[in-house]
mmCIF file of C-alpha atoms and ligand atoms in Angstrom:
data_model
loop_
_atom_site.group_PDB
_atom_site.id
_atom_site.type_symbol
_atom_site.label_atom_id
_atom_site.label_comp_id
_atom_site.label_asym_id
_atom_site.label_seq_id
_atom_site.Cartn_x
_atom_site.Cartn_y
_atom_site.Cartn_z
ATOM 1 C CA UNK A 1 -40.221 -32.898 78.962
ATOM 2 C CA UNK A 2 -41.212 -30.500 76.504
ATOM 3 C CA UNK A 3 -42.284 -31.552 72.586
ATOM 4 C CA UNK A 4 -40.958 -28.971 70.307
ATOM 5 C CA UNK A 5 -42.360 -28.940 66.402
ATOM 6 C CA UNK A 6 -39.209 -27.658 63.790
ATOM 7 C CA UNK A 7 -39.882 -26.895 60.453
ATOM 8 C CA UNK A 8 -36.492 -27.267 58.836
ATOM 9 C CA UNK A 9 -36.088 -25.074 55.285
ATOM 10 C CA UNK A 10 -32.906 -24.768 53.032
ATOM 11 C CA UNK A 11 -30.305 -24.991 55.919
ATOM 12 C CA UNK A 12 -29.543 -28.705 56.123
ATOM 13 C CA UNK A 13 -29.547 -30.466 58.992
ATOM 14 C CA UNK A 14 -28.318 -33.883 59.791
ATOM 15 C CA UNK A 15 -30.730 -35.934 60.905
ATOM 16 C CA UNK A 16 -29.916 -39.301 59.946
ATOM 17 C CA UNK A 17 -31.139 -42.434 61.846
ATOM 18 C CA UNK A 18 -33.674 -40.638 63.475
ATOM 19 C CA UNK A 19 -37.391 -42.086 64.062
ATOM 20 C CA UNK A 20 -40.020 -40.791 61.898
ATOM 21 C CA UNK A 21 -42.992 -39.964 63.217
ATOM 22 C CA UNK A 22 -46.564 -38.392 61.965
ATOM 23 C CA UNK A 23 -49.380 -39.447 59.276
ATOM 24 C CA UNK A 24 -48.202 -37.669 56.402
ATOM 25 C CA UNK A 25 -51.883 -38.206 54.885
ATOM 26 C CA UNK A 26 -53.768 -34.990 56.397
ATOM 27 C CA UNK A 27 -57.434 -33.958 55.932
ATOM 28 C CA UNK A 28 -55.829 -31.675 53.981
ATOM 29 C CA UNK A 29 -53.263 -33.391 50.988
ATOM 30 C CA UNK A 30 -50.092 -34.830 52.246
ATOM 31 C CA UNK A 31 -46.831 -33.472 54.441
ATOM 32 C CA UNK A 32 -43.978 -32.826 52.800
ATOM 33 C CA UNK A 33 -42.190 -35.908 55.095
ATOM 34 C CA UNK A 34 -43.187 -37.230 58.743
ATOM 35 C CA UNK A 35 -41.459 -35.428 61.561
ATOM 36 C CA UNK A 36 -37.699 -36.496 62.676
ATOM 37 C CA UNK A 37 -37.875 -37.372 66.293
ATOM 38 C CA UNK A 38 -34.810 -36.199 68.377
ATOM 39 C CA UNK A 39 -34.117 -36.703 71.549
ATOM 40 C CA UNK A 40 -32.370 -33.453 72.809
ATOM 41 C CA UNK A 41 -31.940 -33.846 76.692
ATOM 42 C CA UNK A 42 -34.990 -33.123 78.238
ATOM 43 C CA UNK A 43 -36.465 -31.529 75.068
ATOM 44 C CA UNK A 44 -38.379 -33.795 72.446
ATOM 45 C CA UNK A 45 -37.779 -32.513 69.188
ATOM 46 C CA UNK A 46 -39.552 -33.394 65.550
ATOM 47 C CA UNK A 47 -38.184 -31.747 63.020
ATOM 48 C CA UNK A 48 -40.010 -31.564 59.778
ATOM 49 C CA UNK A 49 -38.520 -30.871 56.039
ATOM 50 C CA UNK A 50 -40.734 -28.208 54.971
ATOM 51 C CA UNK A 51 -39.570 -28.468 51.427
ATOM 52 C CA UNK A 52 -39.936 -32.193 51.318
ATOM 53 C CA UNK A 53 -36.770 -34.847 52.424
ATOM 54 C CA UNK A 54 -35.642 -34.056 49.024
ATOM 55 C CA UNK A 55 -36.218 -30.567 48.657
ATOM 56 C CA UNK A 56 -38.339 -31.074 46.011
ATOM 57 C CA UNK A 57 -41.071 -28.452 46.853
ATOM 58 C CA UNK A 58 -40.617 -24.934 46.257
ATOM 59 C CA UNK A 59 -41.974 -22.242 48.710
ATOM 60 C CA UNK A 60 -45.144 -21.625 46.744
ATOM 61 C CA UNK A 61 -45.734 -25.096 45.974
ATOM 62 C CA UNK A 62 -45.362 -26.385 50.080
ATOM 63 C CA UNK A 63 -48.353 -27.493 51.359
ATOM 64 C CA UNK A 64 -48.410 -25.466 54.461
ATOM 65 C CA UNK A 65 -52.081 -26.539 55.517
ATOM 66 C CA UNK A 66 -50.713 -30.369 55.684
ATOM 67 C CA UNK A 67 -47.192 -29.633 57.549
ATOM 68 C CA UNK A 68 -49.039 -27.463 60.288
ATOM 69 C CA UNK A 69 -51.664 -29.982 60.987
ATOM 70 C CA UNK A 70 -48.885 -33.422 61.501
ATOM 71 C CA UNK A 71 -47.503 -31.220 64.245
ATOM 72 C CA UNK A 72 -51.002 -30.056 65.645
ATOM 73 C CA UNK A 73 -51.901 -33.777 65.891
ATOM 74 C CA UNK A 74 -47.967 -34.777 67.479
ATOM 75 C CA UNK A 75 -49.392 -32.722 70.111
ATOM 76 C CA UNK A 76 -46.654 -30.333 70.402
ATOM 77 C CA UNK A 77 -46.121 -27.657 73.261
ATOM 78 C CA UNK A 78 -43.974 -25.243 71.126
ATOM 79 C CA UNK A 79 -43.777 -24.776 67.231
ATOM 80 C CA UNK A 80 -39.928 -22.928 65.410
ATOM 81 C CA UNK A 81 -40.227 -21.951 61.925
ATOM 82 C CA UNK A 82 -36.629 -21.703 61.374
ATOM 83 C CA UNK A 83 -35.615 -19.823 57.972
ATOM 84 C CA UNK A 84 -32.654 -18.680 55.712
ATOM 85 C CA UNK A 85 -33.841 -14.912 55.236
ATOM 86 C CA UNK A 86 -31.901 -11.912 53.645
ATOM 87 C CA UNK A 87 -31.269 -8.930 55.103
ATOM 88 C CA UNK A 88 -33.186 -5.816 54.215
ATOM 89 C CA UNK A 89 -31.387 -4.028 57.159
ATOM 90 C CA UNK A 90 -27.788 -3.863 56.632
ATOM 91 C CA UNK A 91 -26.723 -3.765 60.236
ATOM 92 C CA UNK A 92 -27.655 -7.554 60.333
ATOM 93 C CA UNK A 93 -24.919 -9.488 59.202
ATOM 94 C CA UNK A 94 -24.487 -12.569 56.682
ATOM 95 C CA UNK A 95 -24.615 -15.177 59.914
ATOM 96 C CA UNK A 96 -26.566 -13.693 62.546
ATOM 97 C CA UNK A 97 -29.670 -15.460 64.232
ATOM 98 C CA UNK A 98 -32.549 -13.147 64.333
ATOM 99 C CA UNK A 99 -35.866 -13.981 66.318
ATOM 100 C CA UNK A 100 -38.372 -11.152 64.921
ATOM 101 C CA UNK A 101 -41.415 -10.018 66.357
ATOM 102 C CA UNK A 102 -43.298 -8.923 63.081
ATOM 103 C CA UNK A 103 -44.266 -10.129 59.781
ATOM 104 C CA UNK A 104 -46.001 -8.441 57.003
ATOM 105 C CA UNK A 105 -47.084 -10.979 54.222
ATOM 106 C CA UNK A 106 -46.500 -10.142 50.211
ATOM 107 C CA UNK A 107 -47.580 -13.971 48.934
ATOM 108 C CA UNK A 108 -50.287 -14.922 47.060
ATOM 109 C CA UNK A 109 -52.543 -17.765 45.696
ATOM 110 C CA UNK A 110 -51.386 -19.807 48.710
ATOM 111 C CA UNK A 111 -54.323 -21.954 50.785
ATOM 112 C CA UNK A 112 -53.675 -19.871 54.281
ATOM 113 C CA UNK A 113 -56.852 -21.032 56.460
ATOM 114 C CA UNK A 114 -57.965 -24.025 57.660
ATOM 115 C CA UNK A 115 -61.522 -23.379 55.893
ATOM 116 C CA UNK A 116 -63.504 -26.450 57.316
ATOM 117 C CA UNK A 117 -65.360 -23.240 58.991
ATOM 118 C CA UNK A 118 -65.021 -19.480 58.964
ATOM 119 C CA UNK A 119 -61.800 -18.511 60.976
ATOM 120 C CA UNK A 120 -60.804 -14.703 62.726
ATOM 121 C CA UNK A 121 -57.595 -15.281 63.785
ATOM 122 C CA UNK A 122 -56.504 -12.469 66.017
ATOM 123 C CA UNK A 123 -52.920 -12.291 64.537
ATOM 124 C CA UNK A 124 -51.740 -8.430 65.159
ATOM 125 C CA UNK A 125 -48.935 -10.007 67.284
ATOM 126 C CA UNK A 126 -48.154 -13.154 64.855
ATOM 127 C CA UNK A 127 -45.423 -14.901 67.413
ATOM 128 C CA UNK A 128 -45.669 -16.382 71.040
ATOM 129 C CA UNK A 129 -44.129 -13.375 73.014
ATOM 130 C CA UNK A 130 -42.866 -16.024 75.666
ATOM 131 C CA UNK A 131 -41.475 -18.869 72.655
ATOM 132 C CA UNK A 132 -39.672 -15.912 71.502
ATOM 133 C CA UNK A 133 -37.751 -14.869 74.688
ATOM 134 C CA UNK A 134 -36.955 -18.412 75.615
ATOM 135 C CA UNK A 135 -35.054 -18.706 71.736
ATOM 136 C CA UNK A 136 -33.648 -15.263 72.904
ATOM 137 C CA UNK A 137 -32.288 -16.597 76.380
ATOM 138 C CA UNK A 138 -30.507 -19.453 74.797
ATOM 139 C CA UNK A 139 -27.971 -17.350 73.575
ATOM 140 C CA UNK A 140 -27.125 -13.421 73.830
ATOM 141 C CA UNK A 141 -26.144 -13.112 70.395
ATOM 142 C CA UNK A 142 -29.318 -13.713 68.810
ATOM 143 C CA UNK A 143 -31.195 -10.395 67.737
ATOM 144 C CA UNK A 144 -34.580 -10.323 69.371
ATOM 145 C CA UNK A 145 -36.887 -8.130 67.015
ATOM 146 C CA UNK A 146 -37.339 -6.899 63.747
ATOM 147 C CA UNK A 147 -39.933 -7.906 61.025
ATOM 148 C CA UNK A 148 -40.298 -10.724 58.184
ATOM 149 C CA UNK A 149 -41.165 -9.666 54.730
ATOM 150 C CA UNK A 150 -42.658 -13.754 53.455
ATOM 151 C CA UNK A 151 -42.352 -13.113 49.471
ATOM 152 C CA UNK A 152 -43.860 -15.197 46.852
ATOM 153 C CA UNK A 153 -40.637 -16.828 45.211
ATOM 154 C CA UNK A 154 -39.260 -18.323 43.568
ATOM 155 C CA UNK A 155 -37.292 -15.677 42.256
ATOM 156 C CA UNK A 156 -35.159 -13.317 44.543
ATOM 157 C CA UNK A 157 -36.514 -9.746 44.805
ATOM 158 C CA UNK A 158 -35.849 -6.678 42.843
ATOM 159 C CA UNK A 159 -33.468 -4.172 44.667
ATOM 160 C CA UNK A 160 -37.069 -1.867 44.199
ATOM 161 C CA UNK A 161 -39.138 -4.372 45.947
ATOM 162 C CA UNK A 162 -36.204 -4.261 48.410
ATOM 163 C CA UNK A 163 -36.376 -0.669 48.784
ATOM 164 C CA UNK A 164 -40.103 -0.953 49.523
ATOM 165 C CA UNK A 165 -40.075 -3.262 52.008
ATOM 166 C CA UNK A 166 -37.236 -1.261 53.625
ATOM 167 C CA UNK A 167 -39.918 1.496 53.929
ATOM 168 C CA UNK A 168 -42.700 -0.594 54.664
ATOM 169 C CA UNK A 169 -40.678 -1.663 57.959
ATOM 170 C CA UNK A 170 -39.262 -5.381 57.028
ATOM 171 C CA UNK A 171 -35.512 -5.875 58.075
ATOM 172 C CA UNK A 172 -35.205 -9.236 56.937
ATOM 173 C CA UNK A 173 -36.900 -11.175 53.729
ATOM 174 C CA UNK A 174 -37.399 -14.517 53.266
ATOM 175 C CA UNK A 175 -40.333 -16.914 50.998
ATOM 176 C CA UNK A 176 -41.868 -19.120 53.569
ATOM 177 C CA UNK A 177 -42.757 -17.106 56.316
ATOM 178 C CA UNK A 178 -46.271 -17.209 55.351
ATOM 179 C CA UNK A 179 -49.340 -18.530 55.752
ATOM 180 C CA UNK A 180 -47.108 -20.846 58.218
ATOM 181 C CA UNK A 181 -47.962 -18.295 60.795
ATOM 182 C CA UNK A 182 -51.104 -17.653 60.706
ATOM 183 C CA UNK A 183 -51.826 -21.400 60.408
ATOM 184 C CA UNK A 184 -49.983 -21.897 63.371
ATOM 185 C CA UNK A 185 -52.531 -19.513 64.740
ATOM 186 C CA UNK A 186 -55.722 -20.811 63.337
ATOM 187 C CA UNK A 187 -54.784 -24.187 65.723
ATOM 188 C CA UNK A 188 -53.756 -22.238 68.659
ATOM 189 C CA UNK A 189 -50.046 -23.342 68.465
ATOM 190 C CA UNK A 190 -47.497 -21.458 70.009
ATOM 191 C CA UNK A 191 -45.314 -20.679 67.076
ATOM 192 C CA UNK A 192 -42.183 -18.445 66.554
ATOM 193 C CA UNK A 193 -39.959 -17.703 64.175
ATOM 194 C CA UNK A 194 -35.785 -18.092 64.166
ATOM 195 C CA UNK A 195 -34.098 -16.609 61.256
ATOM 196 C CA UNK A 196 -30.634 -16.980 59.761
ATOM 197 C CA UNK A 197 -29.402 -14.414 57.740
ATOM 198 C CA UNK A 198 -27.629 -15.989 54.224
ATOM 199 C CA UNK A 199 -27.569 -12.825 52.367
ATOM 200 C CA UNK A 200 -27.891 -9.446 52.054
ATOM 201 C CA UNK A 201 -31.227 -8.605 49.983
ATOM 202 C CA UNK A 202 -30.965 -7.323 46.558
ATOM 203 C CA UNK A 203 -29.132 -4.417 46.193
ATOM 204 C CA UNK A 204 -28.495 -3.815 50.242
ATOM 205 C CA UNK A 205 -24.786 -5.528 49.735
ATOM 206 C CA UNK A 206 -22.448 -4.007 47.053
ATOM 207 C CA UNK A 207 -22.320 -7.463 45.257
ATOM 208 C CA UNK A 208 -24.861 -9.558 43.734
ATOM 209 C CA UNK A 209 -26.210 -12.370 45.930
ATOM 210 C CA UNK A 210 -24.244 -15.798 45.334
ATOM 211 C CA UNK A 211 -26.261 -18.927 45.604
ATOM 212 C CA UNK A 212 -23.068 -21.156 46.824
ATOM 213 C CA UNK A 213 -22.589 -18.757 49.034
ATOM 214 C CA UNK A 214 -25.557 -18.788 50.570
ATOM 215 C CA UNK A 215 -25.386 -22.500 50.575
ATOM 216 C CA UNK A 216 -22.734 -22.589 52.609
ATOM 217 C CA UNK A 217 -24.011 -20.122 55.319
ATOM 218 C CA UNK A 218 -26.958 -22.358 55.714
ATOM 219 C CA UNK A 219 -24.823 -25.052 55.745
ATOM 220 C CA UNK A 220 -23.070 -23.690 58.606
ATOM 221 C CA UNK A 221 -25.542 -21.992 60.221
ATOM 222 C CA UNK A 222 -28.694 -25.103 60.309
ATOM 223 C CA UNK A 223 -26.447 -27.041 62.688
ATOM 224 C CA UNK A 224 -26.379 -23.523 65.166
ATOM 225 C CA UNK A 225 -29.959 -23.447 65.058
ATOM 226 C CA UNK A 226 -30.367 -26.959 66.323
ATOM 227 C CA UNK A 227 -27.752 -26.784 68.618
ATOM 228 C CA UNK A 228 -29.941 -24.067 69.516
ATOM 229 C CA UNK A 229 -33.419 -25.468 69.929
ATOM 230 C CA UNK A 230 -31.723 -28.525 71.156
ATOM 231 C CA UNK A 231 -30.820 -26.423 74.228
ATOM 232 C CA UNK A 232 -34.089 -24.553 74.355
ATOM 233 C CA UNK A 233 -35.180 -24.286 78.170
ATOM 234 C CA UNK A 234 -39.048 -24.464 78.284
HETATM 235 N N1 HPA B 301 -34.939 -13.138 49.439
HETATM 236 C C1 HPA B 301 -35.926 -14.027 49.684
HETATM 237 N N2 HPA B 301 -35.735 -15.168 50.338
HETATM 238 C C2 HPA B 301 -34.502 -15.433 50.783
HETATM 239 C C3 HPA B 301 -33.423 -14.562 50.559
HETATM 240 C C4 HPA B 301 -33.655 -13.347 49.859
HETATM 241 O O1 HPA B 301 -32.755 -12.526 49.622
HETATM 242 N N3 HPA B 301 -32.345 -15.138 51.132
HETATM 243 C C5 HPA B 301 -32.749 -16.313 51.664
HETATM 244 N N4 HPA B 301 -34.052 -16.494 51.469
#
C-alpha cells in the first residue's frame, strides 16, 4: 500500500467525512488544515487544502514551509502538487491535464528553504522522473511535459509578462508552483506536479479570462484529478 501526499488548490474536491490526520503545529508556523485521509483501493491518500479548508490563504500568503513538513512527518512515499494553471501555449486546451517536467520560478519574498542549516538542493530536474510517468500511465490523455511559470499573485498576469514567459519557455502559468518544489526537495520527497488547465493566459485566448468560468473548470476538473491519483499504480 502506497501513502500518497495531495496538495489540493482552487479545484474543489469533496472530501467530506474523511479522517483528518497531521499536527498542524510545525517547527515552522502552522498548516493550512491536517491532511484528509482517503482510502483509494490499495493507495492511501491525504489530501491537504493548500489554501486553508476555507480558502482563506492566498498563494503568497500559504505557508509552504508548514504544509511540506505535515506530509514529510505522515511519512509519505509520493507527494502531487495538483494546480489550476493557464495556458501560455495555446495548443493546450481549457480542460486538459498536463504533468510538466520544468518549472522556472518568478515569486518573491516567499520563505523557500528549510533554513535550520545551509541547504544545496540539486533541483535542475525539479520533479520525480518516475512519479511523473506513473501520473502519465494512468491515463493517455494527460500531456507529459512542458514547463510551469509559479507567479507571485494575486493578480493575473499582463498579456507582456505572458509574452515573456512564452519566450522564456513556460507553456503553462500558475501562482503556487513555488517554493512547493523545491521544499519538496530540501526533504528528499518525491514530488510532482499535475496541472489542470482553467484558462488561457492573458492575452493567448481572444477573450478576457472569466473567473466563473474558471470556477467551473476546476470544478469539473478537481474530481478528474482524484479520480486520477485515486487510481495511481505505484
Ligand atoms: N495565471 C496565473 N495563475 C493561474 C491562472 C493564470 O492565468 N489560471 C489559473 N491559475
Amino acid at each position: 500500500m502506497a501513502r500518497i501526499g495531495v496538495f489540493i488548490g482552487s479545484a474543489p474536491l469533496d472530501v467530506s467525512n474523511l479522517e483528518s490526520v497531521g499536527e498542524v503545529e510545525t517547527p515552522w508556523g502552522n498548516a493550512a488544515s491536517p491532511a484528509l485521509r482517503h482510502q483509494a483501493g490499495s493507495n492511501e491518500l491525504f489530501l491537504l487544502p493548500r489554501h486553508g479548508a476555507q480558502h482563506e490563504y492566498a498563494p503568497h500568503q500559504i505557508n509552504y514551509r508548514a504544509n511540506i513538513w505535515l506530509m514529510h512527518t505522515l511519512q509519505v512515499d509520493y507527494l502531487v502538487g495538483t494546480y489550476t494553471v493557464g495556458s501560455v501555449d495555446p495548443d493546450l486546451a481549457v480542460g486538459q491535464l498536463v504533468v510538466p517536467h520544468q518549472l522556472i520560478d518568478y515569486t518573491w519574498g516567499r520563505e523557500s528553504t528549510y533554513d535550520d542549516v545551509l541547504r544545496h538542493a540539486e533541483f535542475a530536474d525539479p520533479y520525480d522522473a518516475d512519479l511523473m510517468q506513473k501520473l502519465c500511465d494512468v491515463d493517455a490523455a494527460v500531456y507529459n511535459g512542458g514547463v510551469y511559470g509559479a507567479t507571485q499573485g494575486p493578480r493575473l498576469e499582463t498579456s507582456a509578462e505572458i509574452v515573456r514567459m512564452a519566450r522564456d519557455g513556460c507553456t503553462l502559468v500558475g501562482m503556487t508552483g513555488m517554493p512547493e518544489a523545491a521544499l519538496a526537495r530540501e526533504l528528499a520527497l518525491r514530488f510532482a506536479a499535475l496541472c489542470l488547465v482553467v484558462n488561457p493566459a492573458a492575452g493567448v485566448g481572444d477573450e478576457q479570462i472569466d473567473l466563473d468560468e474558471m470556477r467551473k473548470i476546476a470544478a469539473v476538473g478537481g474530481q478528474q484529478m482524484l479520480a486520477l491519483l485515486e487510481r495511481l499504480s505505484v
